[in-house]
XYZ file of C-alpha atoms in Angstrom:
743
model
C 102.079 -48.319 9.425
C 102.901 -44.978 10.994
C 106.051 -44.690 8.881
C 104.142 -45.545 5.684
C 101.566 -43.025 6.613
C 104.217 -40.372 7.316
C 105.939 -41.066 3.955
C 102.590 -40.918 2.298
C 101.847 -37.519 3.855
C 105.328 -36.226 2.995
C 104.848 -37.405 -0.568
C 101.529 -35.659 -0.853
C 103.020 -32.480 0.589
C 105.925 -32.675 -1.800
C 103.629 -32.933 -4.779
C 101.550 -30.055 -3.459
C 104.643 -28.016 -2.996
C 105.885 -28.686 -6.403
C 102.549 -27.904 -7.802
C 102.488 -24.533 -5.950
C 106.060 -23.771 -6.825
C 107.697 -24.133 -3.353
C 111.193 -25.724 -3.017
C 111.299 -29.135 -1.411
C 114.069 -28.156 1.109
C 111.945 -25.399 2.692
C 109.072 -27.794 2.924
C 111.180 -30.221 4.945
C 112.284 -27.428 7.376
C 108.634 -26.403 7.842
C 107.697 -29.981 8.682
C 110.477 -30.324 11.273
C 109.524 -27.072 12.942
C 105.872 -28.117 13.052
C 106.817 -31.475 14.558
C 108.922 -29.761 17.249
C 106.144 -27.485 18.463
C 103.597 -30.281 18.326
C 105.804 -32.320 20.709
C 106.012 -29.382 23.102
C 102.212 -28.884 23.028
C 101.720 -32.592 23.807
C 103.990 -32.232 26.874
C 102.575 -28.857 28.087
C 101.277 -30.361 31.364
C 104.825 -31.213 32.481
C 105.969 -27.746 31.601
C 103.248 -26.093 33.653
C 104.049 -28.284 36.640
C 107.752 -27.356 36.363
C 107.019 -23.620 36.176
C 104.681 -23.859 39.228
C 107.408 -25.617 41.183
C 110.005 -23.021 40.266
C 107.776 -20.040 41.284
C 106.695 -21.748 44.457
C 110.292 -22.433 45.478
C 111.137 -18.805 44.736
C 108.346 -17.400 46.948
C 109.227 -19.850 49.775
C 112.857 -18.846 49.736
C 111.875 -15.193 49.757
C 109.587 -15.673 52.765
C 112.244 -17.667 54.633
C 114.854 -15.081 53.884
C 112.638 -12.221 55.202
C 111.899 -14.191 58.368
C 115.518 -15.174 59.052
C 117.008 -11.713 58.192
C 115.063 -9.619 60.764
C 116.881 -6.287 61.488
C 119.377 -6.855 64.265
C 118.542 -3.355 65.458
C 115.197 -4.516 66.678
C 116.859 -7.251 68.764
C 119.210 -4.728 70.225
C 116.375 -2.360 71.069
C 114.405 -5.121 72.807
C 117.430 -5.944 74.890
C 117.647 -2.286 75.950
C 114.000 -1.992 77.083
C 114.924 -2.500 80.716
C 117.688 0.148 80.434
C 117.085 3.854 80.987
C 114.222 5.113 78.842
C 116.351 7.988 77.560
C 118.936 5.602 76.204
C 116.190 3.520 74.574
C 114.784 6.574 72.810
C 118.309 7.544 71.621
C 118.902 4.118 70.168
C 115.532 4.140 68.444
C 116.150 7.553 66.974
C 119.551 6.509 65.658
C 118.151 3.361 64.008
C 115.100 4.981 62.403
C 115.296 7.596 59.646
C 114.806 11.209 60.832
C 111.273 12.651 60.285
C 109.683 15.899 61.435
C 107.547 15.596 64.490
C 103.863 16.203 63.853
C 102.344 18.802 66.245
C 98.757 18.072 67.085
C 98.323 20.766 69.764
C 100.351 23.948 69.399
C 99.197 25.409 72.705
C 96.294 26.120 74.997
C 94.576 29.484 75.343
C 92.558 29.969 78.519
C 89.944 32.694 78.434
C 88.375 33.818 81.665
C 85.367 36.007 82.499
C 85.392 36.748 86.247
C 83.788 39.196 88.605
C 85.227 38.103 91.939
C 88.458 36.566 90.670
C 87.525 32.866 91.051
C 87.592 32.112 87.298
C 90.913 33.941 86.978
C 92.445 31.821 89.723
C 91.136 28.658 88.028
C 92.579 29.822 84.739
C 96.029 30.308 86.285
C 95.909 26.921 87.960
C 94.953 25.245 84.697
C 97.686 26.997 82.807
C 100.322 25.733 85.218
C 99.025 22.158 84.897
C 99.098 22.415 81.107
C 102.662 23.659 81.121
C 103.720 20.587 83.136
C 102.650 18.508 80.132
C 105.121 20.340 77.900
C 102.381 22.362 76.154
C 102.472 26.151 76.000
C 99.609 27.937 77.695
C 98.300 31.536 77.752
C 95.828 33.091 80.199
C 93.686 35.717 78.501
C 91.325 38.258 80.090
C 88.289 38.414 77.813
C 88.122 42.196 77.893
C 91.643 42.361 76.361
C 90.777 40.023 73.513
C 89.034 41.126 70.308
C 87.179 38.119 68.902
C 86.214 39.872 65.719
C 89.911 40.199 64.877
C 91.528 37.134 66.327
C 89.124 34.273 67.164
C 88.958 33.016 63.589
C 92.732 32.539 63.639
C 92.432 29.909 66.349
C 90.696 27.615 63.771
C 93.931 27.016 61.950
C 96.567 27.465 64.705
C 96.127 23.927 66.135
C 95.476 25.499 69.580
C 92.825 24.477 72.083
C 90.687 27.245 73.540
C 89.272 26.888 77.072
C 86.608 29.214 78.363
C 86.162 29.670 82.072
C 83.117 31.958 82.428
C 81.139 32.986 85.439
C 77.433 33.916 85.455
C 76.771 37.322 87.078
C 73.566 39.113 88.079
C 70.371 38.027 86.375
C 72.180 35.451 84.204
C 74.375 38.123 82.553
C 78.109 37.760 81.810
C 80.694 39.491 84.050
C 81.847 42.967 83.126
C 85.090 41.767 81.509
C 83.259 39.208 79.348
C 80.335 41.410 78.226
C 81.763 42.388 74.828
C 83.116 38.881 74.041
C 79.733 37.256 74.765
C 77.837 39.991 72.972
C 79.947 39.498 69.843
C 79.650 35.723 70.027
C 75.840 35.870 70.382
C 75.477 38.187 67.418
C 77.951 36.286 65.209
C 76.101 32.987 65.880
C 72.930 34.455 64.328
C 74.502 36.816 61.759
C 74.400 35.497 58.160
C 77.460 37.618 57.308
C 79.633 35.348 59.432
C 78.061 32.045 58.319
C 77.491 28.783 60.116
C 81.049 27.537 59.548
C 82.859 30.665 60.740
C 84.657 28.858 63.571
C 84.996 25.507 61.873
C 88.218 23.884 63.158
C 88.190 25.612 66.513
C 88.655 23.087 69.345
C 87.229 24.305 72.572
C 86.099 23.358 76.056
C 83.840 25.303 78.405
C 83.686 25.374 82.228
C 80.932 27.511 83.719
C 80.866 29.025 87.204
C 77.526 29.633 88.845
C 75.216 29.156 91.806
C 72.278 26.823 91.618
C 70.439 28.896 94.251
C 69.510 31.181 91.301
C 67.468 28.568 89.502
C 66.549 30.552 86.503
C 70.056 31.676 85.740
C 72.334 28.882 86.878
C 75.434 28.777 84.650
C 73.537 30.619 81.890
C 76.718 32.202 80.502
C 78.589 28.970 80.295
C 75.708 27.317 78.560
C 75.318 30.157 76.067
C 79.073 30.348 75.216
C 79.067 26.624 74.622
C 75.958 26.899 72.393
C 77.173 29.912 70.448
C 80.558 28.334 69.681
C 78.844 25.136 68.512
C 76.410 27.147 66.281
C 79.535 28.597 64.545
C 80.774 25.016 63.931
C 83.337 24.989 66.756
C 84.279 21.449 67.909
C 83.843 20.542 71.549
C 86.679 18.337 72.803
C 84.765 17.372 75.913
C 81.437 17.871 77.709
C 80.871 21.250 79.248
C 81.732 21.478 82.914
C 79.745 23.298 85.565
C 80.986 24.531 88.953
C 78.374 25.209 91.627
C 78.965 27.645 94.498
C 76.010 26.017 96.299
C 77.755 23.340 98.412
C 74.466 21.625 99.047
C 73.926 20.765 95.307
C 77.483 20.850 94.085
C 78.349 17.491 92.470
C 81.669 17.303 94.221
C 80.992 19.331 97.392
C 82.227 22.738 96.298
C 82.981 24.782 93.190
C 86.741 24.174 93.690
C 86.168 20.408 93.791
C 83.922 20.647 90.692
C 86.738 22.382 88.833
C 89.346 19.923 89.967
C 87.234 17.005 88.713
C 86.670 18.716 85.366
C 90.330 19.765 85.148
C 91.476 16.122 85.473
C 89.234 15.063 82.608
C 90.428 18.023 80.514
C 94.096 17.188 81.062
C 93.550 13.587 80.083
C 91.716 14.695 76.953
C 94.432 17.234 76.117
C 97.111 14.509 76.360
C 95.128 12.370 73.959
C 94.847 15.208 71.520
C 98.575 15.891 71.776
C 99.260 12.306 70.769
C 96.957 12.640 67.801
C 94.187 10.429 69.241
C 90.754 11.437 67.990
C 88.823 9.219 70.378
C 89.485 7.688 73.721
C 91.018 4.217 73.486
C 88.570 1.403 74.306
C 91.197 -1.155 75.263
C 90.960 -3.243 72.080
C 94.049 -1.846 70.364
C 95.621 -4.253 67.841
C 98.736 -2.152 67.384
C 102.078 -2.337 69.215
C 101.100 0.707 71.361
C 101.121 0.852 75.096
C 97.325 0.135 75.400
C 96.817 -3.451 76.541
C 93.697 -5.560 76.881
C 94.411 -6.118 80.517
C 93.448 -2.526 81.112
C 90.107 -2.949 79.423
C 88.186 -3.636 82.596
C 89.638 -0.658 84.345
C 88.698 1.553 81.373
C 85.188 0.194 81.385
C 84.807 1.014 85.097
C 86.074 4.568 84.480
C 83.832 4.877 81.470
C 80.816 3.693 83.543
C 81.561 6.217 86.224
C 81.765 9.002 83.650
C 78.455 7.904 82.087
C 76.823 7.971 85.525
C 78.203 11.448 86.116
C 77.127 12.770 82.808
C 73.768 11.025 82.630
C 72.087 13.717 84.699
C 73.212 16.369 82.175
C 72.580 14.353 79.010
C 69.128 15.677 78.493
C 70.301 19.217 79.023
C 73.238 18.700 76.697
C 70.898 17.494 73.950
C 68.700 20.508 74.232
C 71.529 22.999 74.193
C 73.845 21.541 71.605
C 71.227 20.357 69.109
C 73.615 17.588 68.203
C 70.625 15.361 67.589
C 69.828 17.468 64.505
C 73.074 16.395 62.944
C 72.331 12.755 63.594
C 68.832 12.871 62.084
C 69.884 15.055 59.186
C 67.583 17.885 60.200
C 68.308 21.510 59.853
C 68.602 23.971 62.638
C 65.353 25.795 63.137
C 63.220 23.281 61.212
C 59.831 22.365 62.655
C 59.436 18.840 63.959
C 57.207 16.786 61.676
C 55.193 13.866 62.913
C 56.794 11.615 60.263
C 60.182 12.444 61.760
C 59.339 11.355 65.241
C 60.557 7.858 64.536
C 64.011 9.153 63.686
C 64.041 11.419 66.647
C 63.065 8.564 68.945
C 65.801 6.419 67.412
C 68.415 9.090 68.043
C 67.225 9.564 71.587
C 67.512 5.816 72.207
C 71.029 5.896 70.918
C 72.066 8.328 73.597
C 70.298 6.224 76.291
C 67.906 8.810 77.528
C 65.229 7.331 79.813
C 61.554 7.283 78.701
C 60.714 10.100 81.114
C 63.502 12.211 79.762
C 62.532 11.342 76.158
C 58.966 12.559 76.659
C 60.197 15.773 78.290
C 62.693 16.251 75.492
C 60.065 15.825 72.675
C 57.652 18.172 74.460
C 60.523 20.682 74.970
C 61.477 20.523 71.191
C 57.864 20.937 70.043
C 57.308 23.940 72.322
C 60.700 25.296 71.459
C 60.072 25.210 67.710
C 56.665 26.717 68.128
C 58.208 29.473 70.219
C 61.094 30.002 67.791
C 58.740 30.289 64.778
C 56.991 33.110 66.672
C 59.996 34.935 68.139
C 62.976 34.115 65.821
C 62.511 37.516 64.205
C 63.531 39.209 67.456
C 67.026 37.682 67.537
C 69.507 40.520 68.092
C 66.651 43.090 68.302
C 65.459 45.145 71.233
C 61.670 45.093 71.120
C 59.705 48.289 71.846
C 56.126 47.993 72.986
C 54.026 45.685 70.822
C 55.032 46.605 67.222
C 58.386 48.443 67.193
C 62.045 47.543 67.374
C 65.619 48.849 67.469
C 68.890 47.244 66.653
C 72.556 48.304 66.617
C 73.806 48.510 63.032
C 77.153 46.816 62.285
C 78.358 50.059 60.805
C 77.728 51.845 64.082
C 79.995 49.333 65.742
C 82.550 49.717 62.940
C 82.730 53.481 63.150
C 82.968 53.387 66.963
C 86.213 51.502 66.400
C 87.481 53.768 63.617
C 86.937 51.203 60.914
C 84.791 53.222 58.562
C 81.160 54.214 58.166
C 78.265 53.026 56.024
C 77.472 54.228 52.538
C 75.212 56.976 54.004
C 78.403 58.389 55.601
C 80.034 58.471 52.161
C 77.058 59.704 50.219
C 75.399 62.114 52.690
C 77.836 62.714 55.558
C 75.963 61.052 58.421
C 78.022 59.934 61.397
C 77.430 56.209 61.508
C 78.361 55.873 65.172
C 75.581 58.338 66.100
C 72.906 56.663 63.924
C 70.001 54.765 65.456
C 68.383 52.094 63.350
C 64.751 51.499 64.303
C 61.237 51.047 63.029
C 57.801 51.913 64.516
C 56.221 49.037 62.473
C 57.649 45.526 62.301
C 54.867 44.585 59.880
C 55.317 44.751 56.084
C 53.130 44.581 53.050
C 55.733 42.671 50.964
C 57.600 39.430 51.211
C 60.719 40.217 49.183
C 62.952 37.382 48.175
C 65.983 39.145 49.598
C 64.318 39.968 52.911
C 67.121 39.821 55.409
C 64.708 38.625 58.130
C 63.478 35.650 56.005
C 59.813 36.757 56.527
C 59.811 36.069 60.268
C 58.160 39.451 60.871
C 54.358 39.897 60.604
C 52.786 40.952 57.277
C 49.619 42.801 56.410
C 48.017 45.364 54.172
C 46.612 47.478 56.985
C 47.214 48.326 60.615
C 45.681 45.655 62.782
C 47.672 45.939 66.008
C 47.372 47.786 69.235
C 49.051 51.129 68.733
C 51.709 52.423 71.074
C 52.193 56.190 71.476
C 54.967 57.745 69.469
C 56.524 59.356 72.525
C 56.979 56.004 74.329
C 58.397 54.390 71.199
C 61.056 57.112 70.670
C 61.982 57.288 74.351
C 62.272 53.489 74.684
C 64.207 53.326 71.347
C 66.751 55.936 72.463
C 67.244 54.286 75.870
C 67.839 50.811 74.379
C 70.155 52.218 71.718
C 72.227 53.985 74.356
C 72.397 50.803 76.443
C 73.720 48.918 73.484
C 76.324 51.635 72.880
C 77.366 51.471 76.599
C 78.312 47.801 76.124
C 81.233 49.046 73.970
C 82.855 50.856 76.872
C 86.335 49.462 77.253
C 86.063 47.207 74.173
C 89.486 46.944 72.400
C 89.761 49.477 69.584
C 86.736 51.677 70.488
C 87.744 55.315 70.257
C 86.787 57.162 73.507
C 85.710 60.263 71.729
C 83.415 58.382 69.413
C 82.027 56.396 72.312
C 80.978 59.607 73.977
C 79.520 60.956 70.783
C 77.652 57.714 70.095
C 75.633 58.124 73.278
C 73.942 61.090 71.690
C 71.723 60.063 68.757
C 72.006 62.421 65.776
C 70.508 60.387 62.932
C 67.595 57.861 62.772
C 67.384 55.369 59.943
C 63.765 54.205 59.740
C 64.772 51.222 57.571
C 65.310 48.426 60.097
C 62.566 46.131 58.764
C 58.933 46.245 57.919
C 56.990 49.281 56.621
C 57.413 52.307 58.926
C 54.902 54.375 56.945
C 52.116 51.943 58.077
C 52.356 53.277 61.618
C 49.300 55.613 62.024
C 51.300 58.215 64.024
C 54.335 58.270 61.746
C 54.089 62.038 61.327
C 54.090 62.532 65.098
C 57.103 60.203 65.352
C 58.972 62.235 62.762
C 58.223 65.542 64.462
C 59.507 64.080 67.729
C 62.742 63.104 66.032
C 63.244 66.590 64.647
C 62.458 68.143 67.989
C 65.376 66.154 69.448
C 67.608 67.389 66.581
C 67.687 63.930 65.029
C 67.669 63.680 61.228
C 65.240 61.249 59.604
C 65.922 58.728 56.806
C 62.631 57.000 56.014
C 62.339 54.004 53.672
C 59.055 52.832 52.196
C 58.236 49.942 49.770
C 56.041 52.033 47.442
C 52.684 50.430 48.330
C 51.174 53.367 50.333
C 50.943 56.449 48.009
C 48.460 58.419 50.096
C 50.598 57.979 53.201
C 53.603 59.292 51.210
C 51.655 62.396 50.200
C 50.570 63.149 53.745
C 54.093 62.822 55.222
C 55.645 65.856 56.903
C 59.110 66.889 55.684
C 61.697 64.196 56.065
C 65.471 64.698 55.922
C 65.542 62.129 53.177
C 62.724 59.968 51.831
C 63.452 56.678 50.143
C 61.308 54.444 47.874
C 62.464 50.890 47.213
C 62.360 50.265 43.464
C 63.270 46.628 43.393
C 62.013 45.952 39.857
C 60.857 47.956 36.815
C 58.059 45.801 35.383
C 54.935 44.388 36.833
C 56.040 40.774 36.395
C 59.455 41.203 37.883
C 58.117 43.239 40.818
C 55.654 40.471 41.557
C 58.421 37.911 41.374
C 60.898 39.859 43.568
C 58.861 41.784 46.092
C 55.885 39.424 46.226
C 53.483 42.132 47.418
C 50.248 41.334 49.287
C 48.143 43.987 47.524
C 46.275 42.701 44.431
C 46.575 46.170 42.906
C 50.321 46.391 43.725
C 51.432 47.742 40.345
C 49.065 50.808 40.293
C 50.045 51.432 43.937
C 53.674 51.217 43.017
C 53.369 53.719 40.143
C 51.235 56.094 42.239
C 53.812 55.975 45.031
C 56.569 57.102 42.599
C 54.347 59.968 41.480
C 53.724 60.909 45.086
C 57.438 60.924 45.732
C 57.903 63.328 42.783
C 55.566 65.822 44.449
C 57.864 66.171 47.493
C 60.145 69.170 47.746
C 62.692 67.661 50.210
C 65.371 65.143 49.240
C 64.045 61.970 47.595
C 65.816 58.791 46.665
C 65.104 55.704 44.545
C 66.664 52.643 46.094
C 67.533 49.992 43.450
C 68.546 46.524 44.587
C 70.121 44.478 41.822
C 69.420 40.724 41.806
C 71.630 39.056 39.221
C 69.633 37.121 36.519
C 66.430 38.659 37.882
C 66.308 42.450 37.294
C 69.591 43.628 35.857
C 68.478 43.580 32.239
C 65.651 46.156 32.630
C 67.573 49.403 31.928
C 65.019 50.968 29.654
C 62.162 50.289 32.036
C 64.161 51.633 34.999
C 64.822 54.853 33.062
C 61.100 55.287 32.502
C 60.366 54.882 36.193
C 63.058 57.434 37.042
C 61.376 59.908 34.698
C 58.055 59.299 36.506
C 59.275 60.177 39.966
C 62.199 62.488 39.247
C 64.123 61.624 42.405
C 67.035 63.684 43.590
C 69.250 60.615 43.984
C 69.325 56.995 42.874
C 71.124 54.447 45.012
C 72.100 51.261 43.161
C 73.141 48.377 45.354
C 73.903 44.761 44.771
C 71.650 42.413 46.702
C 72.922 41.075 50.008
C 72.790 37.280 50.350
C 71.260 36.561 53.715
C 71.726 32.831 53.977
C 69.485 29.925 53.134
C 65.768 30.213 53.631
C 62.781 28.086 52.698
C 61.016 31.343 51.929
C 63.416 32.362 49.186
C 65.302 30.727 46.275
C 67.999 33.362 46.353
C 71.571 32.050 46.262
C 75.077 33.558 46.056
C 74.857 33.249 42.268
C 72.241 36.118 42.388
C 74.725 38.481 44.062
C 76.431 40.793 41.480
C 80.076 41.639 41.859
C 81.006 45.344 42.382
C 82.214 45.670 38.846
C 78.913 44.361 37.554
C 77.098 46.946 39.611
C 79.390 49.716 38.251
C 78.706 48.528 34.664
C 74.971 48.650 35.208
C 75.115 52.125 36.835
C 77.234 53.469 33.971
C 74.798 52.161 31.379
C 71.794 53.476 33.340
C 73.372 56.931 33.789
C 74.033 57.206 30.060
C 70.259 56.852 29.490
C 69.398 59.667 32.003
C 70.186 63.123 30.568
C 69.930 64.935 33.900
C 71.844 62.435 36.088
C 75.455 61.524 36.596
C 77.401 59.098 38.789
C 78.439 61.034 41.914
C 79.617 58.709 44.701
C 80.774 55.126 45.379
C 81.018 52.926 48.461
C 82.828 49.845 47.344
C 82.584 47.999 50.582
C 78.763 48.114 50.501
C 78.708 47.307 46.770
C 76.785 50.501 46.268
C 76.899 53.596 43.922
C 75.006 56.871 43.907
C 73.581 58.569 40.812
C 72.699 62.219 41.520
C 70.664 64.809 39.711
C 72.961 67.364 38.092
C 71.273 70.208 40.074
C 73.503 69.067 42.961
C 76.590 69.687 40.860
C 77.554 73.312 41.238
C 80.558 74.629 39.253
C 81.752 71.135 38.611
C 81.637 70.119 42.296
C 79.158 67.722 43.894
C 77.067 68.828 46.880
C 75.391 65.539 47.865
C 76.138 65.892 51.608
C 73.553 67.220 54.028
C 73.869 70.329 56.278
C 71.991 68.775 59.222
C 71.994 71.890 61.349
C 70.456 73.849 58.460
C 67.786 71.189 57.998
C 66.775 71.422 61.681
C 66.434 75.157 61.303
C 64.292 74.868 58.164
C 62.013 72.186 59.582
C 61.511 74.240 62.742
C 60.441 77.222 60.630
C 58.121 74.972 58.655
C 56.382 73.661 61.801
C 56.083 77.117 63.366
C 54.503 78.486 60.247
C 51.999 75.629 60.116
C 53.521 74.402 56.898
C 53.283 77.686 55.082
C 56.991 78.258 54.776
C 58.300 75.206 53.001
C 61.826 74.465 51.730
C 63.557 72.388 49.116
C 66.410 69.870 48.889
C 68.845 72.476 47.685
C 68.327 74.534 50.863
C 70.319 72.198 53.101
C 73.136 70.826 50.975
C 76.834 70.487 51.827
C 79.891 69.869 49.702
C 80.907 66.246 49.090
C 84.591 65.444 49.990
C 86.847 64.243 47.258
C 87.379 60.827 48.774
C 83.656 60.054 48.504
C 83.381 60.715 44.781
C 83.172 58.070 42.155
C 86.564 57.313 40.713
C 88.482 58.333 43.838
C 91.272 56.054 44.901
C 89.611 55.499 48.352
C 86.497 54.079 46.661
C 84.240 55.725 49.320
C 86.258 54.761 52.396
C 86.891 57.680 54.755
C 90.740 58.157 54.958
C 90.394 59.257 58.605
C 89.535 55.621 59.470
C 91.424 52.392 59.044
C 90.145 49.735 56.583
C 89.675 46.411 58.327
C 89.415 43.157 56.308
C 87.807 40.421 58.257
C 89.771 37.181 58.132
C 86.848 35.062 57.082
C 86.505 31.983 54.929
C 83.885 33.634 52.830
C 84.009 36.862 50.963
C 82.074 39.675 52.800
C 79.956 41.359 50.169
C 77.314 42.590 52.554
C 76.235 46.166 53.085
C 74.053 48.272 55.233
């Protein structure tokens, strides 16, 4: 039946093929091929099984071969394990391919701050111990080390820095550590360095103190540890504290305290040298030397360490603020009630007792309240109830022969002899680029108890001189400039706030001039009547931060409702002054750089002698301002703006440039005599003129042209020096971020 059916199908196909015109032979070939493939398809299960068996056998043979053919070198090495370790290492090195050894610790640098020599002895002992581990070690006296030049290099050198610092009288650092600690404190709060300036620096701190002095026990060690952490340094171990008071010393004496800390440090250093990031817990699953049988011993040691460190856990939390990282909070933020759950959770994680937890929360609440009230005073020396003084970074720079500020370039002041102060911390504006982030008080009128001008000036000069004295013996400070810096010659009333709000501002100015101190007064153009009533000032500034009502409101955020009429009237009042006057323009990219025509109209209103144009300085993140680095113009952008603005002012030209401060000076052409600029100030002549003015009761006045001095070639716009004094040495800070800040 099958055969008949097959013949029947073949016959049908033949007929169809003939009908379609296909040859019969090709049809037979096609039928045979189809039959062949059909038979394979019907037997596909057997084929799959065969393929699986073949592949399975292949994998099995491969696994057996791998197991049987283990390298004979391993067997030989195992047989040599009981032989000398040096021979074992030699065999291992011969059998394995040569690879470069990874260095995890390049060396240890031990810094000491000592008054009696104890910390120095400890540093030398530690150095010898480190060398026995095969690691290089250097002992460094803090007074011989310039952190501004060299400390950032330690972040990438793979070295470990150890700080052995003693606390001296009243919680102050020792004499040889004064400058180092002063720099570290200022850098930790200075936005120009940034929060990550020392990221990558591995450090450990051991403090030497005496618990008899309760309020100052190990203050310096705690502060150094805190400041390094604030700059993103990485602690490799908990801070150690040595106590000279044998009654309360944890180990019986300060020497024993150091020995205990030193042992922990050396163990930690060995781990770092091996590349271990954390201490082994005893559960290693590798072929290393750590075995589970040592787990109990490790747990006992760890328990002992926890007991020893438990007493300082609360203190460590308060000082390091590490809990802020765990909870995702920002440094300096106020504790919210909704965040208490997260804070409690983080506290439980570090196993702080309930009593300590309550004390910790109370401490943080009080601390943040206190910080919100006093954070403005960081780095400042307060004077009385409403004044302040601070050492400008350009003063420090010129003391060391590293150049002066733009006022040195434009007007010839000696930056190392300039005192930056203010008789009024309060201000009537809340500018978006305020470098104090609005932590100072604000107001539209004087509402504070007034301190006498004599006391303010005397206290300011004393505090300024004390800050200068801290630079005695600092590496790089020029002796002659140090001596000159102790005598104040210039006063910049531009520290912060609105100096002109101080009711006795004229008395203060007269006192400055009576001490042969020149005056540079800056006002925010909101007090026109006070400007009119001012006595002669060496140079009077008005901040012109915007040229239209809307942009001024957006940038300066003034408190006065009639801020715009006050602003315009202040410019008119400035134009009535006979002494030197200056418009101070701060360019904020994407905010006020497109208002050239409006700026030219404001300049025509006040007719200032000079126009300073400066790129805004980014002062770090702040909840009070939306300013970012994107709003900071590059120097070439400032130059382009100034060139366009000068072209629109028929009686003004570009005179000077200070590239490092991102600042240029446009001067009235009356200061250009016979093709030469005379923008500098004859300070001695000014003092003579102002004395004659006072003695005549204001009858014998004088003008800006009466006390001019010739501008040096290096200070002029277009000079190769770009405003940097060739008598000094240009210093480029080795920082991770571009320094575009100015004075």
